PDB file of C-alpha atoms in Angstrom:
ATOM      1  CA  UNK A 204       0.065   0.082  -0.042  1.00 78.00           C
ATOM      2  CA  UNK A 205       0.705   3.661   0.083  1.00 86.00           C
ATOM      3  CA  UNK A 206       3.488   4.879   2.231  1.00 91.00           C
ATOM      4  CA  UNK A 207       3.726   8.628   3.141  1.00 95.00           C
ATOM      5  CA  UNK A 208       6.752  10.248   4.811  1.00 95.00           C
ATOM      6  CA  UNK A 209       6.949  13.656   6.139  1.00 96.00           C
ATOM      7  CA  UNK A 210       9.727  16.002   7.354  1.00 96.00           C
ATOM      8  CA  UNK A 211      10.718  17.559   9.430  1.00 96.00           C
ATOM      9  CA  UNK A 212       8.844  16.181  12.647  1.00 94.00           C
ATOM     10  CA  UNK A 213       9.362  19.387  14.358  1.00 96.00           C
ATOM     11  CA  UNK A 214      10.092  23.137  12.942  1.00 97.00           C
ATOM     12  CA  UNK A 215      10.599  26.284  14.646  1.00 97.00           C
ATOM     13  CA  UNK A 216      10.707  29.519  12.789  1.00 97.00           C
ATOM     14  CA  UNK A 217      10.551  33.365  13.804  1.00 97.00           C
ATOM     15  CA  UNK A 218       7.453  35.080  13.149  1.00 97.00           C
ATOM     16  CA  UNK A 219       7.439  36.502   9.718  1.00 97.00           C
ATOM     17  CA  UNK A 220       9.861  33.806   8.237  1.00 97.00           C
ATOM     18  CA  UNK A 221       8.691  31.128   5.945  1.00 97.00           C
ATOM     19  CA  UNK A 222       8.121  27.410   6.749  1.00 98.00           C
ATOM     20  CA  UNK A 223       8.477  24.576   4.426  1.00 98.00           C
ATOM     21  CA  UNK A 224       7.105  20.942   5.172  1.00 98.00           C
ATOM     22  CA  UNK A 225       8.044  17.889   2.658  1.00 98.00           C
ATOM     23  CA  UNK A 226       6.344  14.773   2.106  1.00 98.00           C
ATOM     24  CA  UNK A 227       7.070  11.806  -0.209  1.00 97.00           C
ATOM     25  CA  UNK A 228       4.672   8.937  -1.265  1.00 96.00           C
ATOM     26  CA  UNK A 229       5.395   5.720  -2.641  1.00 95.00           C
ATOM     27  CA  UNK A 230       2.423   4.815  -4.977  1.00 92.00           C
ATOM     28  CA  UNK A 231       2.440   6.577  -8.374  1.00 92.00           C
ATOM     29  CA  UNK A 232      -1.282   6.109  -8.593  1.00 90.00           C
ATOM     30  CA  UNK A 233      -1.966   8.579  -5.780  1.00 91.00           C
ATOM     31  CA  UNK A 234      -3.686  11.586  -7.393  1.00 90.00           C
ATOM     32  CA  UNK A 235      -5.171  13.775  -4.422  1.00 91.00           C
ATOM     33  CA  UNK A 236      -2.840  15.306  -1.757  1.00 95.00           C
ATOM     34  CA  UNK A 237      -4.518  17.329   1.192  1.00 95.00           C
ATOM     35  CA  UNK A 238      -2.781  19.148   3.975  1.00 97.00           C
ATOM     36  CA  UNK A 239      -4.556  19.393   7.430  1.00 96.00           C
ATOM     37  CA  UNK A 240      -3.706  21.472  10.393  1.00 97.00           C
ATOM     38  CA  UNK A 241      -4.427  20.256  13.821  1.00 93.00           C
ATOM     39  CA  UNK A 242      -4.394  22.330  16.831  1.00 93.00           C
ATOM     40  CA  UNK A 243      -3.725  20.751  20.314  1.00 89.00           C
ATOM     41  CA  UNK A 244      -6.974  18.770  21.218  1.00 86.00           C
ATOM     42  CA  UNK A 245      -8.915  19.904  18.217  1.00 89.00           C
ATOM     43  CA  UNK A 246      -9.914  18.328  14.740  1.00 92.00           C
ATOM     44  CA  UNK A 247      -7.750  18.058  12.046  1.00 92.00           C
ATOM     45  CA  UNK A 248      -8.914  20.896   9.530  1.00 94.00           C
ATOM     46  CA  UNK A 249      -8.303  20.967   5.694  1.00 94.00           C
ATOM     47  CA  UNK A 250      -6.088  23.960   4.830  1.00 96.00           C
ATOM     48  CA  UNK A 251      -5.125  23.292   1.126  1.00 96.00           C
ATOM     49  CA  UNK A 252      -5.136  20.318  -1.221  1.00 94.00           C
ATOM     50  CA  UNK A 253      -3.766  19.733  -4.792  1.00 93.00           C
ATOM     51  CA  UNK A 254      -4.767  17.150  -7.390  1.00 90.00           C
ATOM     52  CA  UNK A 255      -2.172  15.395  -9.696  1.00 87.00           C
ATOM     53  CA  UNK A 256      -3.030  17.353 -12.664  1.00 85.00           C
ATOM     54  CA  UNK A 257      -1.704  20.447 -11.007  1.00 84.00           C
ATOM     55  CA  UNK A 258       1.865  21.617 -10.068  1.00 90.00           C
ATOM     56  CA  UNK A 259       1.227  24.162  -7.719  1.00 94.00           C
ATOM     57  CA  UNK A 260      -1.534  25.823  -5.891  1.00 94.00           C
ATOM     58  CA  UNK A 261      -1.795  28.895  -3.721  1.00 96.00           C
ATOM     59  CA  UNK A 262      -4.172  30.273  -1.032  1.00 94.00           C
ATOM     60  CA  UNK A 263      -2.911  33.645   0.348  1.00 95.00           C
ATOM     61  CA  UNK A 264      -0.038  32.814   2.696  1.00 97.00           C
ATOM     62  CA  UNK A 265      -0.084  29.073   1.995  1.00 97.00           C
ATOM     63  CA  UNK A 266       1.113  27.212  -1.233  1.00 97.00           C
ATOM     64  CA  UNK A 267       1.484  23.475  -2.098  1.00 97.00           C
ATOM     65  CA  UNK A 268       3.845  22.283  -4.795  1.00 96.00           C
ATOM     66  CA  UNK A 269       3.606  18.699  -6.282  1.00 96.00           C
ATOM     67  CA  UNK A 270       6.423  16.987  -8.326  1.00 95.00           C
ATOM     68  CA  UNK A 271       4.695  13.762  -9.672  1.00 93.00           C
ATOM     69  CA  UNK A 272       7.949  12.578 -11.124  1.00 93.00           C
ATOM     70  CA  UNK A 273       9.955  12.548  -7.887  1.00 94.00           C
ATOM     71  CA  UNK A 274       6.627  11.649  -5.916  1.00 95.00           C
ATOM     72  CA  UNK A 275       6.942  14.583  -3.450  1.00 95.00           C
ATOM     73  CA  UNK A 276       4.930  17.425  -2.535  1.00 97.00           C
ATOM     74  CA  UNK A 277       5.610  20.287  -0.061  1.00 98.00           C
ATOM     75  CA  UNK A 278       3.681  22.962   1.886  1.00 98.00           C
ATOM     76  CA  UNK A 279       4.877  26.413   2.163  1.00 98.00           C
ATOM     77  CA  UNK A 280       3.797  28.878   4.665  1.00 98.00           C
ATOM     78  CA  UNK A 281       5.053  32.454   4.276  1.00 97.00           C
ATOM     79  CA  UNK A 282       4.991  35.232   6.574  1.00 97.00           C
ATOM     80  CA  UNK A 283       4.333  32.924   9.534  1.00 97.00           C
ATOM     81  CA  UNK A 284       2.231  34.128  12.286  1.00 97.00           C
ATOM     82  CA  UNK A 285       1.862  32.599  16.112  1.00 96.00           C
ATOM     83  CA  UNK A 286      -1.361  31.339  15.260  1.00 96.00           C
ATOM     84  CA  UNK A 287       0.061  29.350  12.611  1.00 97.00           C
ATOM     85  CA  UNK A 288       1.597  27.082  15.336  1.00 97.00           C
ATOM     86  CA  UNK A 289       0.140  23.596  15.101  1.00 97.00           C
ATOM     87  CA  UNK A 290       0.651  20.152  13.859  1.00 95.00           C
ATOM     88  CA  UNK A 291       0.436  19.777  10.027  1.00 97.00           C
ATOM     89  CA  UNK A 292      -0.258  16.499   8.425  1.00 96.00           C
ATOM     90  CA  UNK A 293      -0.012  15.748   4.593  1.00 97.00           C
ATOM     91  CA  UNK A 294      -1.864  12.932   3.142  1.00 95.00           C
ATOM     92  CA  UNK A 295      -2.258  11.014  -0.191  1.00 94.00           C
ATOM     93  CA  UNK A 296      -5.156   9.135  -1.784  1.00 90.00           C
ATOM     94  CA  UNK A 297      -6.041   7.507  -4.906  1.00 85.00           C
ATOM     95  CA  UNK A 298      -9.656   8.994  -6.110  1.00 76.00           C
ATOM     96  CA  UNK A 299     -11.969   7.929  -7.365  1.00 69.00           C
ATOM     97  CA  UNK A 300     -11.265   4.589  -5.681  1.00 64.00           C
ATOM     98  CA  UNK A 301     -13.701   2.185  -3.712  1.00 58.00           C
ATOM     99  CA  UNK A 302     -11.462   2.727  -0.782  1.00 59.00           C
ATOM    100  CA  UNK A 303     -10.539   6.513  -1.028  1.00 73.00           C
ATOM    101  CA  UNK A 304      -8.836   6.171   2.366  1.00 84.00           C
ATOM    102  CA  UNK A 305      -6.075   8.861   3.220  1.00 89.00           C
ATOM    103  CA  UNK A 306      -2.447   7.906   3.880  1.00 91.00           C
ATOM    104  CA  UNK A 307      -1.258  10.245   6.425  1.00 93.00           C
ATOM    105  CA  UNK A 308       2.337  11.446   7.163  1.00 94.00           C
ATOM    106  CA  UNK A 309       3.366  11.434  10.934  1.00 92.00           C
ATOM    107  CA  UNK A 310       3.029  15.125  11.216  1.00 94.00           C
ATOM    108  CA  UNK A 311       5.010  18.332  11.593  1.00 96.00           C
ATOM    109  CA  UNK A 312       4.915  20.232  14.787  1.00 95.00           C
ATOM    110  CA  UNK A 313       5.431  23.955  13.829  1.00 97.00           C
ATOM    111  CA  UNK A 314       6.134  26.483  16.405  1.00 97.00           C
ATOM    112  CA  UNK A 315       6.108  30.275  15.202  1.00 97.00           C
ATOM    113  CA  UNK A 316       8.243  32.245  17.743  1.00 96.00           C
ATOM    114  CA  UNK A 317       6.897  35.802  18.303  1.00 94.00           C
TER     115      UNK A 317
ATOM    116  CA  UNK B 244     -19.746  23.392   7.604  1.00 49.00           C
ATOM    117  CA  UNK B 245     -22.400  22.082  10.121  1.00 66.00           C
ATOM    118  CA  UNK B 246     -19.686  19.527  10.981  1.00 90.00           C
ATOM    119  CA  UNK B 247     -19.218  15.923  11.893  1.00 95.00           C
ATOM    120  CA  UNK B 248     -20.335  15.220  15.329  1.00 95.00           C
ATOM    121  CA  UNK B 249     -18.887  12.758  17.523  1.00 97.00           C
ATOM    122  CA  UNK B 250     -19.642  11.441  21.080  1.00 96.00           C
ATOM    123  CA  UNK B 251     -18.741  11.068  23.587  1.00 97.00           C
ATOM    124  CA  UNK B 252     -15.598  13.419  23.459  1.00 95.00           C
ATOM    125  CA  UNK B 253     -13.997  11.514  26.081  1.00 97.00           C
ATOM    126  CA  UNK B 254     -14.466   7.830  27.189  1.00 98.00           C
ATOM    127  CA  UNK B 255     -12.833   6.163  30.045  1.00 98.00           C
ATOM    128  CA  UNK B 256     -12.969   2.465  30.274  1.00 98.00           C
ATOM    129  CA  UNK B 257     -11.538  -0.248  32.475  1.00 97.00           C
ATOM    130  CA  UNK B 258      -9.699  -3.196  30.854  1.00 97.00           C
ATOM    131  CA  UNK B 259     -12.179  -5.907  29.541  1.00 97.00           C
ATOM    132  CA  UNK B 260     -15.056  -3.267  28.939  1.00 98.00           C
ATOM    133  CA  UNK B 261     -16.717  -2.394  25.710  1.00 98.00           C
ATOM    134  CA  UNK B 262     -16.243   1.074  24.117  1.00 98.00           C
ATOM    135  CA  UNK B 263     -18.632   2.445  21.814  1.00 98.00           C
ATOM    136  CA  UNK B 264     -17.882   5.702  19.779  1.00 98.00           C
ATOM    137  CA  UNK B 265     -20.460   7.287  17.679  1.00 98.00           C
ATOM    138  CA  UNK B 266     -19.994   9.537  14.669  1.00 97.00           C
ATOM    139  CA  UNK B 267     -22.634  11.592  12.709  1.00 96.00           C
ATOM    140  CA  UNK B 268     -21.548  12.712   9.404  1.00 94.00           C
ATOM    141  CA  UNK B 269     -22.009  16.043   7.772  1.00 92.00           C
ATOM    142  CA  UNK B 270     -25.584  16.474   6.606  1.00 89.00           C
ATOM    143  CA  UNK B 271     -25.876  14.911   3.172  1.00 84.00           C
ATOM    144  CA  UNK B 272     -22.595  12.783   3.431  1.00 87.00           C
ATOM    145  CA  UNK B 273     -23.219   9.193   3.126  1.00 86.00           C
ATOM    146  CA  UNK B 274     -19.317   8.172   3.562  1.00 89.00           C
ATOM    147  CA  UNK B 275     -17.625   7.642   6.779  1.00 94.00           C
ATOM    148  CA  UNK B 276     -14.200   6.984   7.433  1.00 94.00           C
ATOM    149  CA  UNK B 277     -12.660   6.198  10.901  1.00 97.00           C
ATOM    150  CA  UNK B 278      -9.051   6.976  11.696  1.00 96.00           C
ATOM    151  CA  UNK B 279      -7.035   6.402  15.015  1.00 96.00           C
ATOM    152  CA  UNK B 280      -4.250   8.731  16.242  1.00 93.00           C
ATOM    153  CA  UNK B 281      -1.886   7.452  18.844  1.00 89.00           C
ATOM    154  CA  UNK B 282      -0.138  10.070  20.854  1.00 80.00           C
ATOM    155  CA  UNK B 283       2.463  11.970  18.954  1.00 75.00           C
ATOM    156  CA  UNK B 284       1.650  10.002  15.934  1.00 80.00           C
ATOM    157  CA  UNK B 285      -0.293  10.444  12.571  1.00 84.00           C
ATOM    158  CA  UNK B 286      -3.637   9.353  11.761  1.00 92.00           C
ATOM    159  CA  UNK B 287      -4.036   5.811  10.705  1.00 93.00           C
ATOM    160  CA  UNK B 288      -7.051   4.595   8.526  1.00 92.00           C
ATOM    161  CA  UNK B 289      -9.245   1.923  10.091  1.00 95.00           C
ATOM    162  CA  UNK B 290     -12.362   1.525   8.045  1.00 95.00           C
ATOM    163  CA  UNK B 291     -14.472   3.228   5.289  1.00 93.00           C
ATOM    164  CA  UNK B 292     -18.373   2.720   5.411  1.00 93.00           C
ATOM    165  CA  UNK B 293     -21.275   3.615   3.220  1.00 90.00           C
ATOM    166  CA  UNK B 294     -24.783   3.502   4.645  1.00 87.00           C
ATOM    167  CA  UNK B 295     -25.349  -0.356   5.601  1.00 88.00           C
ATOM    168  CA  UNK B 296     -22.242  -1.460   3.779  1.00 91.00           C
ATOM    169  CA  UNK B 297     -18.547  -1.796   4.929  1.00 93.00           C
ATOM    170  CA  UNK B 298     -16.585  -0.912   1.891  1.00 89.00           C
ATOM    171  CA  UNK B 299     -12.772  -1.083   3.256  1.00 89.00           C
ATOM    172  CA  UNK B 300     -11.930  -2.483   6.574  1.00 91.00           C
ATOM    173  CA  UNK B 301      -8.422  -3.339   6.050  1.00 89.00           C
ATOM    174  CA  UNK B 302      -7.031  -1.016   8.654  1.00 90.00           C
ATOM    175  CA  UNK B 303      -9.108  -2.246  11.525  1.00 93.00           C
ATOM    176  CA  UNK B 304      -7.832  -5.105  13.851  1.00 93.00           C
ATOM    177  CA  UNK B 305      -9.369  -8.326  13.078  1.00 90.00           C
ATOM    178  CA  UNK B 306     -10.480  -9.030  16.601  1.00 94.00           C
ATOM    179  CA  UNK B 307     -12.508  -6.908  19.039  1.00 97.00           C
ATOM    180  CA  UNK B 308     -13.190  -4.196  16.451  1.00 97.00           C
ATOM    181  CA  UNK B 309     -16.127  -3.693  14.482  1.00 97.00           C
ATOM    182  CA  UNK B 310     -17.914  -0.626  12.722  1.00 97.00           C
ATOM    183  CA  UNK B 311     -21.349   0.091  11.407  1.00 96.00           C
ATOM    184  CA  UNK B 312     -23.214   2.649   9.649  1.00 95.00           C
ATOM    185  CA  UNK B 313     -26.929   2.003   9.704  1.00 92.00           C
ATOM    186  CA  UNK B 314     -29.713   3.195   7.439  1.00 89.00           C
ATOM    187  CA  UNK B 315     -30.699   5.621  10.285  1.00 89.00           C
ATOM    188  CA  UNK B 316     -28.633   6.975  12.840  1.00 91.00           C
ATOM    189  CA  UNK B 317     -24.906   7.385  13.315  1.00 95.00           C
ATOM    190  CA  UNK B 318     -22.028   5.484  12.595  1.00 97.00           C
ATOM    191  CA  UNK B 319     -20.487   3.375  15.383  1.00 97.00           C
ATOM    192  CA  UNK B 320     -17.326   2.192  16.227  1.00 98.00           C
ATOM    193  CA  UNK B 321     -17.264  -0.670  18.952  1.00 98.00           C
ATOM    194  CA  UNK B 322     -14.252  -1.837  20.801  1.00 98.00           C
ATOM    195  CA  UNK B 323     -14.857  -5.006  22.879  1.00 97.00           C
ATOM    196  CA  UNK B 324     -12.809  -6.096  25.695  1.00 97.00           C
ATOM    197  CA  UNK B 325     -10.501  -3.047  25.589  1.00 97.00           C
ATOM    198  CA  UNK B 326      -6.979  -3.043  26.487  1.00 97.00           C
ATOM    199  CA  UNK B 327      -4.719  -0.409  27.312  1.00 95.00           C
ATOM    200  CA  UNK B 328      -3.153  -0.157  23.762  1.00 93.00           C
ATOM    201  CA  UNK B 329      -6.524   0.868  22.519  1.00 96.00           C
ATOM    202  CA  UNK B 330      -5.978   4.289  24.352  1.00 96.00           C
ATOM    203  CA  UNK B 331      -5.948   6.901  21.438  1.00 96.00           C
ATOM    204  CA  UNK B 332      -7.967   9.519  19.790  1.00 95.00           C
ATOM    205  CA  UNK B 333     -10.431   8.067  17.290  1.00 97.00           C
ATOM    206  CA  UNK B 334     -11.643  10.464  14.571  1.00 96.00           C
ATOM    207  CA  UNK B 335     -14.370  10.158  12.096  1.00 96.00           C
ATOM    208  CA  UNK B 336     -14.431  11.786   8.703  1.00 95.00           C
ATOM    209  CA  UNK B 337     -17.163  12.070   6.242  1.00 92.00           C
ATOM    210  CA  UNK B 338     -17.321  13.050   2.531  1.00 88.00           C
ATOM    211  CA  UNK B 339     -20.185  13.497   0.132  1.00 81.00           C
ATOM    212  CA  UNK B 340     -18.855  11.104  -2.457  1.00 72.00           C
ATOM    213  CA  UNK B 341     -15.417   9.903  -3.112  1.00 62.00           C
ATOM    214  CA  UNK B 342     -15.340  10.931  -6.701  1.00 63.00           C
ATOM    215  CA  UNK B 343     -13.223  13.583  -8.741  1.00 59.00           C
ATOM    216  CA  UNK B 344     -13.778  16.904  -7.149  1.00 63.00           C
ATOM    217  CA  UNK B 345     -15.398  15.381  -3.924  1.00 67.00           C
ATOM    218  CA  UNK B 346     -12.565  13.823  -2.249  1.00 75.00           C
ATOM    219  CA  UNK B 347     -12.431  16.082   0.712  1.00 85.00           C
ATOM    220  CA  UNK B 348     -12.832  14.516   4.000  1.00 90.00           C
ATOM    221  CA  UNK B 349     -14.237  16.677   6.806  1.00 92.00           C
ATOM    222  CA  UNK B 350     -13.010  15.577  10.495  1.00 94.00           C
ATOM    223  CA  UNK B 351     -15.041  15.509  13.592  1.00 95.00           C
ATOM    224  CA  UNK B 352     -13.594  16.510  17.008  1.00 94.00           C
ATOM    225  CA  UNK B 353     -12.677  12.977  17.939  1.00 95.00           C
ATOM    226  CA  UNK B 354     -13.181  10.762  20.892  1.00 97.00           C
ATOM    227  CA  UNK B 355     -10.285  10.361  23.106  1.00 96.00           C
ATOM    228  CA  UNK B 356     -10.405   7.001  24.869  1.00 97.00           C
ATOM    229  CA  UNK B 357      -8.529   6.076  27.863  1.00 97.00           C
ATOM    230  CA  UNK B 358      -8.301   2.589  29.048  1.00 97.00           C
ATOM    231  CA  UNK B 359      -7.366   2.156  32.853  1.00 96.00           C
TER     232      UNK B 359
END
């Protein structure tokens, strides 16, 4: 099955700096890649997603890039703010598919230092 | 969104007891997924259900765990004879239909199970 690896596991940045989180996947059939943000004790919230027919997607301070050949995708957060501090999870999925399960990375704990 | 609802939010059980976790999907969503999150770890897929059908249970332990999504009412994840290793956060997610453009899964707040 699919294996998603995520790096780094922890990341500290100064407020205003950029943060980059990287994920790799193993199954070349994966075609949908969401990113979730999870604050302590809260539910995972979708922040951005990308499909395999697109190389890059941006939403204000958040962007995701996808390299299908290398099977990796990255989350970029610019002008970080303290409220960006949370655990971020990447995931990969094959859709449409009878399973449609998400394979999650192990998470990156981001701390933005004021 | 009106949101995926899960209850209880916290559940304490002694070893050997049963745990029953409930999930009500977003209104109009007919697909439910259960994930388990161990402390300091990512989310692991357990089971995918549609109304009255289990589509994929490849991530669910073969013994003691079962799930259902009846025609009426919430989806239920049942853990029988709980052991300490079952202590985790259990998240439910729902989607309208896992087709192109409908892949997004919306997560509930989770049930945090503690087995004493």
